[in-house]
CSV table of C-alpha atoms in Angstrom, one decimal:
chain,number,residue,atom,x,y,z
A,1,UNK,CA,32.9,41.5,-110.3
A,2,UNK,CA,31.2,39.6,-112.9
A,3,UNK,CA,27.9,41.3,-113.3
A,4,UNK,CA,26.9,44.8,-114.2
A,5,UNK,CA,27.2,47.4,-111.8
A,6,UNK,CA,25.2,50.0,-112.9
A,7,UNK,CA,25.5,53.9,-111.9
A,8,UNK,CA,23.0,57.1,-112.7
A,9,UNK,CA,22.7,61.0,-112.8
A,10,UNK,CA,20.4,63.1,-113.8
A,11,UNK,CA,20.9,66.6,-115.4
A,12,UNK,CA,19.4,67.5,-118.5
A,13,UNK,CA,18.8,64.2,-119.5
A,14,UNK,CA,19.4,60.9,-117.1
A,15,UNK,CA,22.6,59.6,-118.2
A,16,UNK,CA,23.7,55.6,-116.9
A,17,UNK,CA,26.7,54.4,-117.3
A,18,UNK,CA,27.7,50.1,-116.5
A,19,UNK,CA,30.6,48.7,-116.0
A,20,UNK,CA,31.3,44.6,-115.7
A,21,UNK,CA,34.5,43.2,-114.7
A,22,UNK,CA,35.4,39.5,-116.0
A,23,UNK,CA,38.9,38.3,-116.1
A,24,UNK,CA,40.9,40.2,-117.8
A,25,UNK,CA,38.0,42.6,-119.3
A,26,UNK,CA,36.6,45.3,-118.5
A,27,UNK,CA,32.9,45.5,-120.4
A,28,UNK,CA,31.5,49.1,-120.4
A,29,UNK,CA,28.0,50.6,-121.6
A,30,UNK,CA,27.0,54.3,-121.2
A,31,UNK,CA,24.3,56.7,-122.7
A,32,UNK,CA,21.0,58.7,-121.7
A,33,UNK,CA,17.1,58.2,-122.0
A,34,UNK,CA,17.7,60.3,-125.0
A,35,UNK,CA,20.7,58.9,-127.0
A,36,UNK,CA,21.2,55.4,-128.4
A,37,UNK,CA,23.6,53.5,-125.7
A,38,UNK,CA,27.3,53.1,-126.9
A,39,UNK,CA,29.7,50.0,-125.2
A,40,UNK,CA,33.4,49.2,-125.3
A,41,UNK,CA,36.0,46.8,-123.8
A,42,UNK,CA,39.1,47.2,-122.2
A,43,UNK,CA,41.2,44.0,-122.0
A,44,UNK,CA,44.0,44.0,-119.5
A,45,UNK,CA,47.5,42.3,-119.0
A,46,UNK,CA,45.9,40.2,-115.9
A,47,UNK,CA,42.5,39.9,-113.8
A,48,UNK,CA,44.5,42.3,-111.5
A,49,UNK,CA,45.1,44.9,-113.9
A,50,UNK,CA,41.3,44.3,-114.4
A,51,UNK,CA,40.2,44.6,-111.3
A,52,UNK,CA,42.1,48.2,-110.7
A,53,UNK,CA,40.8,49.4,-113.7
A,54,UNK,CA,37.2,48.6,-112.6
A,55,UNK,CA,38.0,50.5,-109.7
A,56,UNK,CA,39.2,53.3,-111.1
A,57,UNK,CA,36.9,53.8,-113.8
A,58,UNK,CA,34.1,53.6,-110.9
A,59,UNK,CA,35.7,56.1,-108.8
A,60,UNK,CA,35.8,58.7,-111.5
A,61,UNK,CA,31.9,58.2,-111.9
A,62,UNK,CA,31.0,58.6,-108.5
A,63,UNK,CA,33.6,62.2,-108.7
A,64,UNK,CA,31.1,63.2,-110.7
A,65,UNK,CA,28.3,63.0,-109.4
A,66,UNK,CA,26.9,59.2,-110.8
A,67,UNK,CA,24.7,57.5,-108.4
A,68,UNK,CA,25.3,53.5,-108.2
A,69,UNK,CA,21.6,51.7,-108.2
A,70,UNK,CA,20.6,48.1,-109.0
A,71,UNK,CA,20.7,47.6,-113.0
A,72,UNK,CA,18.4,45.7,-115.4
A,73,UNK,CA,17.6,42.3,-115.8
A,74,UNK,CA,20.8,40.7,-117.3
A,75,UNK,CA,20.0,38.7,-120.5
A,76,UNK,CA,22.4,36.0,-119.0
A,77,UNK,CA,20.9,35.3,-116.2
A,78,UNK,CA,17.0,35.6,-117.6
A,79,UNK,CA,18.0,32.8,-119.9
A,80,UNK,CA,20.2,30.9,-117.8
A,81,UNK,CA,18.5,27.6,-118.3
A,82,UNK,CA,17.5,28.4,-122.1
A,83,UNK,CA,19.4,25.5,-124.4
A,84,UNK,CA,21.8,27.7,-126.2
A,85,UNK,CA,20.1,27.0,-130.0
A,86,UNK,CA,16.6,28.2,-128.9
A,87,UNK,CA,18.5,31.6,-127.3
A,88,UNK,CA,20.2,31.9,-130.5
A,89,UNK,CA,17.0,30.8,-132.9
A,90,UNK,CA,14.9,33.3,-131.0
A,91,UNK,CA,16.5,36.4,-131.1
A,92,UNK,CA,16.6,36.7,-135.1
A,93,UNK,CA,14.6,39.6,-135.7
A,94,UNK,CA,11.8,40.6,-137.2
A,95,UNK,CA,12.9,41.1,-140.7
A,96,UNK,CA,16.3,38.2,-140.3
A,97,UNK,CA,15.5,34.9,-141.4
A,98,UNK,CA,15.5,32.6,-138.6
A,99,UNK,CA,18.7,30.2,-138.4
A,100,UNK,CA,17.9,26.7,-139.0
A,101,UNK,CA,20.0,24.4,-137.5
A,102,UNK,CA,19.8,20.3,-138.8
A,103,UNK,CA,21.7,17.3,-136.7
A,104,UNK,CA,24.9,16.2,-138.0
A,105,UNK,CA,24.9,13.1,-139.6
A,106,UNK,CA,26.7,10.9,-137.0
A,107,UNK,CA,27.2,12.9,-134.3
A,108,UNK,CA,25.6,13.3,-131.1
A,109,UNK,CA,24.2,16.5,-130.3
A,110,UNK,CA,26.0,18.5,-133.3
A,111,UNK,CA,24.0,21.2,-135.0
A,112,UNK,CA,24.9,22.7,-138.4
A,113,UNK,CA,23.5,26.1,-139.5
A,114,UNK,CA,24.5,26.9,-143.2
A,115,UNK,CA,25.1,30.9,-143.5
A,116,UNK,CA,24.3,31.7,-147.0
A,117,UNK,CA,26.8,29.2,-148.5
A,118,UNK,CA,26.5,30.2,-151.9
A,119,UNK,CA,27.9,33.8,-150.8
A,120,UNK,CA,31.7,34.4,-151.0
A,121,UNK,CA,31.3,35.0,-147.1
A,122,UNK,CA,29.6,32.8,-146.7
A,123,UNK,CA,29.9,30.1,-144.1
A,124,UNK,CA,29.0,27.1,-142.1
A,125,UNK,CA,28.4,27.6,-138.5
A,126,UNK,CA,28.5,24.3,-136.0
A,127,UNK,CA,27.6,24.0,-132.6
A,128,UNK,CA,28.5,20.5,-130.4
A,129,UNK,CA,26.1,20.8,-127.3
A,130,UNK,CA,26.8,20.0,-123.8
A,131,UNK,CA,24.9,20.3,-120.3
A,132,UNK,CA,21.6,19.0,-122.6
A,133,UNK,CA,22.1,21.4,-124.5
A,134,UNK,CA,22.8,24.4,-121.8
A,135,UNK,CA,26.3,25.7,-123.3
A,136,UNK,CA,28.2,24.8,-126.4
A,137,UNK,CA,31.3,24.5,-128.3
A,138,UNK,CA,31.1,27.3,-131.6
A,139,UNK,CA,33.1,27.2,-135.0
A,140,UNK,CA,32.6,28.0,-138.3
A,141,UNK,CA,33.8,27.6,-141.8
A,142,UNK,CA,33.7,29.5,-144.7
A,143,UNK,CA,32.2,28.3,-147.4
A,144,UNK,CA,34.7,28.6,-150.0
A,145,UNK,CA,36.9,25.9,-147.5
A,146,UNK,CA,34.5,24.1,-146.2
A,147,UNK,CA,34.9,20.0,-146.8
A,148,UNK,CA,32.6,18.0,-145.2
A,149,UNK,CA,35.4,14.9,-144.4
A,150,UNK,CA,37.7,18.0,-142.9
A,151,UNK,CA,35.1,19.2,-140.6
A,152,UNK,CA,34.1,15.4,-139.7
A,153,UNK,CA,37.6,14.9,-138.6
A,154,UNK,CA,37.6,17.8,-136.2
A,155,UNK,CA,34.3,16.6,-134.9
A,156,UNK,CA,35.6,12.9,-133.9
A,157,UNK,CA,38.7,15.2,-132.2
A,158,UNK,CA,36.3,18.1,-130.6
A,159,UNK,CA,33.6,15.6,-129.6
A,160,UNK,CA,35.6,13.8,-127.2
A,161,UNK,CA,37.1,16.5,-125.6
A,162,UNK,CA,34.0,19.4,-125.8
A,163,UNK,CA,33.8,19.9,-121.6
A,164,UNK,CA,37.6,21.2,-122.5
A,165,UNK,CA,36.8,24.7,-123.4
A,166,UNK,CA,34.9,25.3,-119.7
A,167,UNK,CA,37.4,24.0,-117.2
A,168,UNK,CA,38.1,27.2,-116.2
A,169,UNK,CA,41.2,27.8,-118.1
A,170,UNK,CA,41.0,30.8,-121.0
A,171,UNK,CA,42.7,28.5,-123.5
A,172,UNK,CA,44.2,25.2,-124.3
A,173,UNK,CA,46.3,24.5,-127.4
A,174,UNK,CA,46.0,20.6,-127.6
A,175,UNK,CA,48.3,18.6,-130.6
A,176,UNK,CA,45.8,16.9,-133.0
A,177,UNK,CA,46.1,13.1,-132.7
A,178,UNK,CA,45.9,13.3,-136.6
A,179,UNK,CA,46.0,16.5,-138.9
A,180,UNK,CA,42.7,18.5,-139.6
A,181,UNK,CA,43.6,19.5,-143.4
A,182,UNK,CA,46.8,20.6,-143.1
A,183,UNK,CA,46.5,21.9,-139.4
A,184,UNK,CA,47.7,19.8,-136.7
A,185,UNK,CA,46.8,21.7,-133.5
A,186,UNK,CA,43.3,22.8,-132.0
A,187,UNK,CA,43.0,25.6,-129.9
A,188,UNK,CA,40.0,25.9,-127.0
A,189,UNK,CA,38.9,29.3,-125.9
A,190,UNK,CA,36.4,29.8,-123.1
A,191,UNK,CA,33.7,31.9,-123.4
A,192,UNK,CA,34.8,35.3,-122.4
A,193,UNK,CA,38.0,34.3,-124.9
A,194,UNK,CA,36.8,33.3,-128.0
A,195,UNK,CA,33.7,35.5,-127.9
A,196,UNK,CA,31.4,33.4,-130.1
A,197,UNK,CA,28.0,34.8,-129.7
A,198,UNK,CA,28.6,38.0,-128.3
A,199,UNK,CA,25.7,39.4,-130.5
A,200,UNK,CA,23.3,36.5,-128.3
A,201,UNK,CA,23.5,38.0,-124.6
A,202,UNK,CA,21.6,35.6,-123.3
A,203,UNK,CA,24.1,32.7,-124.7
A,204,UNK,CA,27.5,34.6,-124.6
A,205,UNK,CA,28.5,33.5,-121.3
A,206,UNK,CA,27.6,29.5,-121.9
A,207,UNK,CA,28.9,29.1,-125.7
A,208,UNK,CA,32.8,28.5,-126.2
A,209,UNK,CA,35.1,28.3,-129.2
A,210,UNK,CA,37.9,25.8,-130.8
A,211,UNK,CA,38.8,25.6,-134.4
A,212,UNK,CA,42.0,23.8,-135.9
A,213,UNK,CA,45.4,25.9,-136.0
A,214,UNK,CA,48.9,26.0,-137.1
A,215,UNK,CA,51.5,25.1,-134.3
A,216,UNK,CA,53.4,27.9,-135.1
A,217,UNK,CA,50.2,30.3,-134.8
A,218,UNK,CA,49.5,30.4,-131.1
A,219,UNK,CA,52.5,30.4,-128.5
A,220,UNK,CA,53.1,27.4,-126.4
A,221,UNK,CA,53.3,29.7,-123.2
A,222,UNK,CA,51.0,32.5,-124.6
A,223,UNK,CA,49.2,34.4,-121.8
A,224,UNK,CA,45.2,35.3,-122.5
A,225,UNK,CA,45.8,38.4,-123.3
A,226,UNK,CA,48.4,37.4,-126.5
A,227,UNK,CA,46.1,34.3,-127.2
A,228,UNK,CA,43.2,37.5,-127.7
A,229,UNK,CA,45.4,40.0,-129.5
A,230,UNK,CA,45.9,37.1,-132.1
A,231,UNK,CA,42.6,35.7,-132.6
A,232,UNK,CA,40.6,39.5,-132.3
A,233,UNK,CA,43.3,42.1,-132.8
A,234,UNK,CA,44.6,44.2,-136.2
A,235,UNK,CA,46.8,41.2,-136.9
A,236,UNK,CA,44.1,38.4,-136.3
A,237,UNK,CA,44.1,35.1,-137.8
A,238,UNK,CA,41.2,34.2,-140.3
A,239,UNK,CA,40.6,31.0,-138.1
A,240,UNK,CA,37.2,30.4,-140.2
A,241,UNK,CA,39.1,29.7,-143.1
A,242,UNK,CA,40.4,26.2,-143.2
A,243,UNK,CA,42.3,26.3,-146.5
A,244,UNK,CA,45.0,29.0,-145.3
A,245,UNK,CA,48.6,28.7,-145.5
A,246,UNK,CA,50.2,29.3,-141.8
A,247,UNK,CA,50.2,32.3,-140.1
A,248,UNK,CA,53.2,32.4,-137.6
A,249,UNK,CA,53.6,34.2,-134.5
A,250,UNK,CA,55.7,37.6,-135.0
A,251,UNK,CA,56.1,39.4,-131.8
A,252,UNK,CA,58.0,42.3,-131.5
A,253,UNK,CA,59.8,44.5,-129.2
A,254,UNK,CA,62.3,47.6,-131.3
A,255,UNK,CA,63.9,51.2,-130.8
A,256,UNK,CA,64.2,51.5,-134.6
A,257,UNK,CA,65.9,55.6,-135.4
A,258,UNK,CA,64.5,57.1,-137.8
A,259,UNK,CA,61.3,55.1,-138.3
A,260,UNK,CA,57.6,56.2,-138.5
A,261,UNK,CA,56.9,52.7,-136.1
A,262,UNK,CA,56.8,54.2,-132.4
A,263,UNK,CA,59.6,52.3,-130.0
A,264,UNK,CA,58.0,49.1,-128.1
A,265,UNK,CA,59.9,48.1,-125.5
A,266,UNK,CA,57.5,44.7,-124.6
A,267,UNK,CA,56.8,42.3,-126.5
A,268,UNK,CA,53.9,43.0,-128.8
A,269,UNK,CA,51.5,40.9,-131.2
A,270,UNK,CA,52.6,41.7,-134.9
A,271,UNK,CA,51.9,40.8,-138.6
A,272,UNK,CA,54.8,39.6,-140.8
A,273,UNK,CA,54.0,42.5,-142.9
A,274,UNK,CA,55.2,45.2,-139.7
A,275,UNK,CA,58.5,42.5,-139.6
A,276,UNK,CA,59.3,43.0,-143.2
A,277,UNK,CA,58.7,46.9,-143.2
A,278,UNK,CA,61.0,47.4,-139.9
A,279,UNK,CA,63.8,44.8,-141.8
A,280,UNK,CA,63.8,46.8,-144.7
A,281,UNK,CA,64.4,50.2,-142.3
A,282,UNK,CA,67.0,48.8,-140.0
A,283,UNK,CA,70.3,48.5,-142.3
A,284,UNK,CA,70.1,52.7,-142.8
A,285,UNK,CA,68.8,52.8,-139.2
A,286,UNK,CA,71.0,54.8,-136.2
A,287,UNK,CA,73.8,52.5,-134.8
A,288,UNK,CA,72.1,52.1,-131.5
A,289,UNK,CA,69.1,50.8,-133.2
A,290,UNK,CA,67.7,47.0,-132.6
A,291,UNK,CA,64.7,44.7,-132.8
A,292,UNK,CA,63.6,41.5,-131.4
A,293,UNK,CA,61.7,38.9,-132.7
A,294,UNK,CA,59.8,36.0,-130.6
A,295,UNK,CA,59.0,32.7,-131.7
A,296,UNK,CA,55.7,30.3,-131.1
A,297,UNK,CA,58.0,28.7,-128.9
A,298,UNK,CA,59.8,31.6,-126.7
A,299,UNK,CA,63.0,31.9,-128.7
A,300,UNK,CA,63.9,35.2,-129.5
A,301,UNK,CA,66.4,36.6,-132.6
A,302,UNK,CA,68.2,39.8,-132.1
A,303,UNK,CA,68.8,42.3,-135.4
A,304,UNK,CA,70.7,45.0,-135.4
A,305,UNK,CA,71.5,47.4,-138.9
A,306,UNK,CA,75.0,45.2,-139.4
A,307,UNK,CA,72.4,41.9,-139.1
A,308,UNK,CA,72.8,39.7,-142.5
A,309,UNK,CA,69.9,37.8,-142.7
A,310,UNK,CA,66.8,37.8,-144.9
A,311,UNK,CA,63.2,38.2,-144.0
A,312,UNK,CA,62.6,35.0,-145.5
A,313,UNK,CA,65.4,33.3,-143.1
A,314,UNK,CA,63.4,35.0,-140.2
A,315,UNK,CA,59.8,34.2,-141.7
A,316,UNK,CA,61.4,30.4,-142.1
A,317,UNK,CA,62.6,30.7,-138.0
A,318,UNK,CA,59.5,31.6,-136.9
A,319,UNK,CA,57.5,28.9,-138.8
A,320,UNK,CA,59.6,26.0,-137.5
């Protein structure tokens, strides 16, 4: 299910509620004629994980009392043939300055658009076109890192490889042939992944995202939904600044007694903060108590409260 399936009742008001199913999300919109619309999204292990939770959250709608009927014009489809930059240009508002996006100086079919620069959030937003134009590979820089030789480097790389991102795949992490900066991996999320122009419904779906990264940052055998928790979730990594110091993978799995952290017996994306805090609980912890550490590359360390060795030792592990 990849478009919106919309469903209906009417009480006091006339209440929708839309649901859209696409790989392992689960896209969700509800409200009335009388109250602003809200939205969420669920993502899943897997698509089939998805696909029951569609179901599910469907069936409980219809129990009570929703109506399915044919929903509105999707933005997507409305502007399927739209080149992404005149989707993007024309849906500035009223009162926003419209974006202004000038050619790259020696590369084909790369736009720039400069987000006030001069602000210390500022940043530098680059598109590289394919399909004339029709979808597009998205990443920025913040201002405050941005070097024009740095980003031209990871243009040569991206250029030659920008029909990557849309083979179907959620995500590749491909070795740079030579280092970006101080990274020396890029890593291509599809659409639906790297959620570029989510605020552009009539883009999202065509516009996909790379940026440089730390080998040690994504795992070589991560599945989507780790590839998401690290790029979008509470310990995300600030992939739009380019003068960063590495940010290694810390997943966790622990039964740590007494501790204010709930048990996790799966793996689960961290920070290194979470890894220090649980370190410095675990020598005063119960007997019985443990915690596992994973690796970028699958190998796993085992500490227990009679473990001697320092968070830096483990920090240095997981970074090599």
């Amino acid at each position: 299910m990849t478009r919106w399936r919309r469903f209906e009742r009417q009480e006091a008001t006339l209440e929708y509620w839309e649901i859209r199913q696409e790989g392992i999300r689960c896209f969700l919109k509800w409200g009335s004629d009388r109250t602003p619309g809200k939205g969420s999204t669920t993502t899943l292990d897997d698509e089939e994980q998805a696909r029951r939770q569609a179901t599910r959250k469907i069936n409980e709608r219809l129990r009570k009392g929703f109506t399915e009927v044919d929903p509105p014009c999707d933005p997507a489809e409305a502007e399927a043939d739209t080149p992404v930059l005149d989707v993007i240009t024309g849906a500035a508002g009223p009162y926003a300055p419209v974006p202004q996006f000038l050619p790259v100086d020696g590369f084909d079919q790369v736009y720039r658009c400069a987000r006030t620069p001069e602000h210390p959030m500022g940043f530098f937003e680059y598109y590289v076109l394919c399909e004339q134009g029709r979808s597009a590979v998205r990443f920025a820089v913040r201002a405050g890192s941005h070097q024009d030789t740095v980003v031209a480097g990871f243009l040569e790389f991206l250029c030659s490889r920008r029909d990557l991102a849309f083979d179907g795949r959620s995500h590749h992490k491909v070795p740079l042939p030579s280092p970006v900066g101080s990274f020396d991996h890029a890593l291509f999320c599809s659409s639906a992944l790297g959620r570029a122009c989510a605020a552009y419904p009539g883009a999202a779906a065509r516009v996909a995202t790379a940026f440089p990264v730390f080998n040690c940052e994504i795992g070589d055998e991560d599945p989507e939904v780790l590839v998401d928790a690290r790029i979008h979730g509470h310990a995300a990594l600030p992939y739009s600044d380019w003068g960063r110091s590495p940010y290694p993978v810390v997943d966790m799995r622990f039964d740590i007694q007494p501790s204010y952290y709930r048990p996790s017996p799966k793996f689960k994306v961290y920070r290194s903060a979470d890894l220090q805090k649980l370190m410095d609980i675990l020598p005063t912890a119960s007997p019985q108590s443990w915690l596992e550490v994973r690796s970028f590359r699958g190998e796993t360390t085992r500490l227990e409260p009679t473990t001697t060795v320092s968070f830096a030792d483990v920090l240095s592990l997981l970074a090599n």
